[in-house]
């Protein structure tokens, strides 16, 4: 097995189990401890694992918040599929809201050019993506900009959201579970996300499977506040049914 193939398996295992250990991986792949440590170091440099004593943990399971550039570089194929599936939820015309996030950013890139849309966003990177689009009436929310996520937060953003009512809010999250709801590390972003859902007719969550089952510090919604969850087909057995029991339709693509 080539190093790249082995590293892909290690990353998948870490995301499924929550962590991997050097001893177990060395035995499984019949390689030395040093080979496994080099694999973990390579994955850490790519921003997808964090080395800990004796092994590694996927960044999605850690208490810190990865930067947008890091999040945008992982689960790329899954995020592309989710974004394409979300196109079916767009109105023929009207207003949508794009929450700051790597998967919502993929949706912004794929918005159709054959219809007039008003797009409200608190994401600087999404706004820059949509600036050249003549069919988009772009509404960028102001406020304090969080450099880690490129999202505007706090009172200026909240006042503007309170004066909006959109057809669909496409939401991002760091974690979602039936028990804890939708969560994110930063309370200021949680407050803005909560206001976005309240200002929409329909709320659609775009989240790859690594977000499902994770919990973070600040809760901004319950699963039943959503109308639809679009995720990828890596979701563990039973989780889709568990979420649908709470309310929203779950679509795995």
PDB file of N, CA, C and O in Angstrom, residues 78-122:
ATOM      1  N   UNK A  78     -17.376  15.594  -1.039  1.00  0.00           N
ATOM      2  CA  UNK A  78     -18.664  15.540  -0.345  1.00  0.00           C
ATOM      3  C   UNK A  78     -19.335  16.906  -0.338  1.00  0.00           C
ATOM      4  O   UNK A  78     -20.554  17.015  -0.560  1.00  0.00           O
ATOM      5  N   UNK A  79     -18.565  17.947  -0.105  1.00  0.00           N
ATOM      6  CA  UNK A  79     -19.132  19.296  -0.090  1.00  0.00           C
ATOM      7  C   UNK A  79     -19.641  19.717  -1.456  1.00  0.00           C
ATOM      8  O   UNK A  79     -20.663  20.409  -1.564  1.00  0.00           O
ATOM      9  N   UNK A  80     -18.949  19.302  -2.505  1.00  0.00           N
ATOM     10  CA  UNK A  80     -19.420  19.599  -3.860  1.00  0.00           C
ATOM     11  C   UNK A  80     -20.766  18.926  -4.117  1.00  0.00           C
ATOM     12  O   UNK A  80     -21.683  19.527  -4.688  1.00  0.00           O
ATOM     13  N   UNK A  81     -20.910  17.670  -3.701  1.00  0.00           N
ATOM     14  CA  UNK A  81     -22.172  16.961  -3.911  1.00  0.00           C
ATOM     15  C   UNK A  81     -23.302  17.601  -3.116  1.00  0.00           C
ATOM     16  O   UNK A  81     -24.426  17.741  -3.612  1.00  0.00           O
ATOM     17  N   UNK A  82     -23.006  17.980  -1.896  1.00  0.00           N
ATOM     18  CA  UNK A  82     -24.020  18.625  -1.052  1.00  0.00           C
ATOM     19  C   UNK A  82     -24.465  19.935  -1.673  1.00  0.00           C
ATOM     20  O   UNK A  82     -25.665  20.246  -1.739  1.00  0.00           O
ATOM     21  N   UNK A  83     -23.515  20.735  -2.139  1.00  0.00           N
ATOM     22  CA  UNK A  83     -23.849  22.017  -2.748  1.00  0.00           C
ATOM     23  C   UNK A  83     -24.703  21.835  -3.998  1.00  0.00           C
ATOM     24  O   UNK A  83     -25.678  22.569  -4.220  1.00  0.00           O
ATOM     25  N   UNK A  84     -24.369  20.852  -4.829  1.00  0.00           N
ATOM     26  CA  UNK A  84     -25.157  20.599  -6.040  1.00  0.00           C
ATOM     27  C   UNK A  84     -26.573  20.168  -5.684  1.00  0.00           C
ATOM     28  O   UNK A  84     -27.543  20.580  -6.332  1.00  0.00           O
ATOM     29  N   UNK A  85     -26.710  19.342  -4.660  1.00  0.00           N
ATOM     30  CA  UNK A  85     -28.040  18.919  -4.232  1.00  0.00           C
ATOM     31  C   UNK A  85     -28.850  20.089  -3.693  1.00  0.00           C
ATOM     32  O   UNK A  85     -30.075  20.138  -3.854  1.00  0.00           O
ATOM     33  N   UNK A  86     -28.181  21.045  -3.075  1.00  0.00           N
ATOM     34  CA  UNK A  86     -28.873  22.208  -2.503  1.00  0.00           C
ATOM     35  C   UNK A  86     -29.457  23.117  -3.572  1.00  0.00           C
ATOM     36  O   UNK A  86     -30.377  23.901  -3.290  1.00  0.00           O
ATOM     37  N   UNK A  87     -28.958  23.032  -4.804  1.00  0.00           N
ATOM     38  CA  UNK A  87     -29.488  23.866  -5.882  1.00  0.00           C
ATOM     39  C   UNK A  87     -30.976  23.617  -6.099  1.00  0.00           C
ATOM     40  O   UNK A  87     -31.713  24.521  -6.512  1.00  0.00           O
ATOM     41  N   UNK A  88     -31.439  22.405  -5.817  1.00  0.00           N
ATOM     42  CA  UNK A  88     -32.855  22.076  -5.989  1.00  0.00           C
ATOM     43  C   UNK A  88     -33.748  22.827  -5.007  1.00  0.00           C
ATOM     44  O   UNK A  88     -34.969  22.898  -5.206  1.00  0.00           O
ATOM     45  N   UNK A  89     -33.168  23.400  -3.963  1.00  0.00           N
ATOM     46  CA  UNK A  89     -33.944  24.103  -2.937  1.00  0.00           C
ATOM     47  C   UNK A  89     -34.030  25.604  -3.192  1.00  0.00           C
ATOM     48  O   UNK A  89     -34.655  26.332  -2.422  1.00  0.00           O
ATOM     49  N   UNK A  90     -33.402  26.073  -4.272  1.00  0.00           N
ATOM     50  CA  UNK A  90     -33.447  27.501  -4.586  1.00  0.00           C
ATOM     51  C   UNK A  90     -34.821  27.898  -5.112  1.00  0.00           C
ATOM     52  O   UNK A  90     -35.442  27.146  -5.876  1.00  0.00           O
ATOM     53  N   UNK A  91     -35.316  29.074  -4.762  1.00  0.00           N
ATOM     54  CA  UNK A  91     -36.555  29.555  -5.376  1.00  0.00           C
ATOM     55  C   UNK A  91     -36.289  29.981  -6.818  1.00  0.00           C
ATOM     56  O   UNK A  91     -35.151  30.265  -7.194  1.00  0.00           O
ATOM     57  N   UNK A  92     -37.351  30.007  -7.645  1.00  0.00           N
ATOM     58  CA  UNK A  92     -37.196  30.481  -9.014  1.00  0.00           C
ATOM     59  C   UNK A  92     -36.765  31.936  -9.040  1.00  0.00           C
ATOM     60  O   UNK A  92     -36.023  32.376  -9.918  1.00  0.00           O
ATOM     61  N   UNK A  93     -37.257  32.680  -8.092  1.00  0.00           N
ATOM     62  CA  UNK A  93     -36.811  34.058  -7.860  1.00  0.00           C
ATOM     63  C   UNK A  93     -37.125  34.391  -6.413  1.00  0.00           C
ATOM     64  O   UNK A  93     -37.931  33.731  -5.773  1.00  0.00           O
ATOM     65  N   UNK A  94     -36.448  35.392  -5.887  1.00  0.00           N
ATOM     66  CA  UNK A  94     -36.674  35.744  -4.498  1.00  0.00           C
ATOM     67  C   UNK A  94     -35.376  35.915  -3.741  1.00  0.00           C
ATOM     68  O   UNK A  94     -34.333  36.221  -4.329  1.00  0.00           O
ATOM     69  N   UNK A  95     -35.416  35.706  -2.424  1.00  0.00           N
ATOM     70  CA  UNK A  95     -34.273  35.990  -1.558  1.00  0.00           C
ATOM     71  C   UNK A  95     -33.840  34.735  -0.822  1.00  0.00           C
ATOM     72  O   UNK A  95     -34.667  33.966  -0.332  1.00  0.00           O
ATOM     73  N   UNK A  96     -32.535  34.546  -0.754  1.00  0.00           N
ATOM     74  CA  UNK A  96     -31.953  33.461   0.034  1.00  0.00           C
ATOM     75  C   UNK A  96     -30.886  34.028   0.950  1.00  0.00           C
ATOM     76  O   UNK A  96     -30.407  35.144   0.739  1.00  0.00           O
ATOM     77  N   UNK A  97     -30.542  33.238   1.937  1.00  0.00           N
ATOM     78  CA  UNK A  97     -29.478  33.622   2.856  1.00  0.00           C
ATOM     79  C   UNK A  97     -28.416  32.536   2.834  1.00  0.00           C
ATOM     80  O   UNK A  97     -28.748  31.350   2.914  1.00  0.00           O
ATOM     81  N   UNK A  98     -27.166  32.932   2.693  1.00  0.00           N
ATOM     82  CA  UNK A  98     -26.047  32.003   2.742  1.00  0.00           C
ATOM     83  C   UNK A  98     -25.223  32.292   3.985  1.00  0.00           C
ATOM     84  O   UNK A  98     -24.544  33.319   4.085  1.00  0.00           O
ATOM     85  N   UNK A  99     -25.280  31.390   4.930  1.00  0.00           N
ATOM     86  CA  UNK A  99     -24.489  31.475   6.149  1.00  0.00           C
ATOM     87  C   UNK A  99     -23.005  31.284   5.806  1.00  0.00           C
ATOM     88  O   UNK A  99     -22.655  30.640   4.816  1.00  0.00           O
ATOM     89  N   UNK A 100     -22.133  31.833   6.614  1.00  0.00           N
ATOM     90  CA  UNK A 100     -20.696  31.670   6.396  1.00  0.00           C
ATOM     91  C   UNK A 100     -20.296  30.223   6.639  1.00  0.00           C
ATOM     92  O   UNK A 100     -20.599  29.644   7.687  1.00  0.00           O
ATOM     93  N   UNK A 101     -19.600  29.622   5.680  1.00  0.00           N
ATOM     94  CA  UNK A 101     -19.161  28.244   5.816  1.00  0.00           C
ATOM     95  C   UNK A 101     -18.533  27.746   4.536  1.00  0.00           C
ATOM     96  O   UNK A 101     -18.723  28.339   3.463  1.00  0.00           O
ATOM     97  N   UNK A 102     -17.802  26.643   4.625  1.00  0.00           N
ATOM     98  CA  UNK A 102     -17.113  26.123   3.445  1.00  0.00           C
ATOM     99  C   UNK A 102     -18.079  25.466   2.463  1.00  0.00           C
ATOM    100  O   UNK A 102     -17.897  25.573   1.249  1.00  0.00           O
ATOM    101  N   UNK A 103     -19.121  24.783   2.956  1.00  0.00           N
ATOM    102  CA  UNK A 103     -20.067  24.142   2.045  1.00  0.00           C
ATOM    103  C   UNK A 103     -21.028  25.161   1.452  1.00  0.00           C
ATOM    104  O   UNK A 103     -21.370  25.076   0.263  1.00  0.00           O
ATOM    105  N   UNK A 104     -21.464  26.130   2.228  1.00  0.00           N
ATOM    106  CA  UNK A 104     -22.293  27.209   1.674  1.00  0.00           C
ATOM    107  C   UNK A 104     -21.498  28.012   0.651  1.00  0.00           C
ATOM    108  O   UNK A 104     -22.054  28.533  -0.312  1.00  0.00           O
ATOM    109  N   UNK A 105     -20.182  28.090   0.857  1.00  0.00           N
ATOM    110  CA  UNK A 105     -19.333  28.745  -0.133  1.00  0.00           C
ATOM    111  C   UNK A 105     -19.338  28.004  -1.456  1.00  0.00           C
ATOM    112  O   UNK A 105     -19.318  28.618  -2.536  1.00  0.00           O
ATOM    113  N   UNK A 106     -19.363  26.666  -1.407  1.00  0.00           N
ATOM    114  CA  UNK A 106     -19.461  25.875  -2.641  1.00  0.00           C
ATOM    115  C   UNK A 106     -20.797  26.129  -3.330  1.00  0.00           C
ATOM    116  O   UNK A 106     -20.878  26.174  -4.562  1.00  0.00           O
ATOM    117  N   UNK A 107     -21.860  26.284  -2.550  1.00  0.00           N
ATOM    118  CA  UNK A 107     -23.164  26.592  -3.141  1.00  0.00           C
ATOM    119  C   UNK A 107     -23.128  27.946  -3.841  1.00  0.00           C
ATOM    120  O   UNK A 107     -23.678  28.095  -4.941  1.00  0.00           O
ATOM    121  N   UNK A 108     -22.477  28.928  -3.233  1.00  0.00           N
ATOM    122  CA  UNK A 108     -22.374  30.255  -3.856  1.00  0.00           C
ATOM    123  C   UNK A 108     -21.711  30.159  -5.221  1.00  0.00           C
ATOM    124  O   UNK A 108     -22.119  30.837  -6.178  1.00  0.00           O
ATOM    125  N   UNK A 109     -20.696  29.327  -5.334  1.00  0.00           N
ATOM    126  CA  UNK A 109     -19.982  29.170  -6.606  1.00  0.00           C
ATOM    127  C   UNK A 109     -20.878  28.576  -7.680  1.00  0.00           C
ATOM    128  O   UNK A 109     -20.664  28.813  -8.876  1.00  0.00           O
ATOM    129  N   UNK A 110     -21.896  27.796  -7.281  1.00  0.00           N
ATOM    130  CA  UNK A 110     -22.719  27.069  -8.235  1.00  0.00           C
ATOM    131  C   UNK A 110     -24.088  27.697  -8.468  1.00  0.00           C
ATOM    132  O   UNK A 110     -24.921  27.125  -9.195  1.00  0.00           O
ATOM    133  N   UNK A 111     -24.353  28.855  -7.885  1.00  0.00           N
ATOM    134  CA  UNK A 111     -25.656  29.489  -8.092  1.00  0.00           C
ATOM    135  C   UNK A 111     -25.905  29.710  -9.582  1.00  0.00           C
ATOM    136  O   UNK A 111     -25.017  30.140 -10.310  1.00  0.00           O
ATOM    137  N   UNK A 112     -27.116  29.426 -10.046  1.00  0.00           N
ATOM    138  CA  UNK A 112     -27.408  29.549 -11.478  1.00  0.00           C
ATOM    139  C   UNK A 112     -27.374  31.005 -11.940  1.00  0.00           C
ATOM    140  O   UNK A 112     -27.601  31.931 -11.161  1.00  0.00           O
ATOM    141  N   UNK A 113     -27.116  31.164 -13.217  1.00  0.00           N
ATOM    142  CA  UNK A 113     -27.046  32.510 -13.808  1.00  0.00           C
ATOM    143  C   UNK A 113     -28.329  32.879 -14.533  1.00  0.00           C
ATOM    144  O   UNK A 113     -28.432  33.980 -15.071  1.00  0.00           O
ATOM    145  N   UNK A 114     -29.309  31.970 -14.541  1.00  0.00           N
ATOM    146  CA  UNK A 114     -30.514  32.205 -15.335  1.00  0.00           C
ATOM    147  C   UNK A 114     -31.698  32.689 -14.518  1.00  0.00           C
ATOM    148  O   UNK A 114     -32.836  32.637 -14.973  1.00  0.00           O
ATOM    149  N   UNK A 115     -31.465  33.119 -13.277  1.00  0.00           N
ATOM    150  CA  UNK A 115     -32.563  33.648 -12.470  1.00  0.00           C
ATOM    151  C   UNK A 115     -32.068  34.775 -11.587  1.00  0.00           C
ATOM    152  O   UNK A 115     -30.901  34.824 -11.202  1.00  0.00           O
ATOM    153  N   UNK A 116     -32.987  35.676 -11.257  1.00  0.00           N
ATOM    154  CA  UNK A 116     -32.656  36.806 -10.405  1.00  0.00           C
ATOM    155  C   UNK A 116     -32.830  36.405  -8.945  1.00  0.00           C
ATOM    156  O   UNK A 116     -33.900  35.943  -8.544  1.00  0.00           O
ATOM    157  N   UNK A 117     -31.793  36.583  -8.177  1.00  0.00           N
ATOM    158  CA  UNK A 117     -31.836  36.235  -6.764  1.00  0.00           C
ATOM    159  C   UNK A 117     -31.260  37.350  -5.924  1.00  0.00           C
ATOM    160  O   UNK A 117     -30.252  37.969  -6.306  1.00  0.00           O
ATOM    161  N   UNK A 118     -31.887  37.594  -4.795  1.00  0.00           N
ATOM    162  CA  UNK A 118     -31.276  38.430  -3.760  1.00  0.00           C
ATOM    163  C   UNK A 118     -30.576  37.494  -2.787  1.00  0.00           C
ATOM    164  O   UNK A 118     -31.201  36.552  -2.277  1.00  0.00           O
ATOM    165  N   UNK A 119     -29.299  37.714  -2.568  1.00  0.00           N
ATOM    166  CA  UNK A 119     -28.512  36.848  -1.686  1.00  0.00           C
ATOM    167  C   UNK A 119     -28.015  37.676  -0.505  1.00  0.00           C
ATOM    168  O   UNK A 119     -27.281  38.653  -0.679  1.00  0.00           O
ATOM    169  N   UNK A 120     -28.438  37.280   0.680  1.00  0.00           N
ATOM    170  CA  UNK A 120     -27.984  37.905   1.922  1.00  0.00           C
ATOM    171  C   UNK A 120     -26.921  37.014   2.530  1.00  0.00           C
ATOM    172  O   UNK A 120     -27.120  35.792   2.637  1.00  0.00           O
ATOM    173  N   UNK A 121     -25.796  37.577   2.919  1.00  0.00           N
ATOM    174  CA  UNK A 121     -24.739  36.757   3.525  1.00  0.00           C
ATOM    175  C   UNK A 121     -23.946  37.569   4.534  1.00  0.00           C
ATOM    176  O   UNK A 121     -23.820  38.790   4.408  1.00  0.00           O
ATOM    177  N   UNK A 122     -23.411  36.869   5.514  1.00  0.00           N
ATOM    178  CA  UNK A 122     -22.481  37.483   6.462  1.00  0.00           C
ATOM    179  C   UNK A 122     -21.056  37.030   6.190  1.00  0.00           C
ATOM    180  O   UNK A 122     -20.157  37.252   7.011  1.00  0.00           O
TER     181      UNK A 122
END
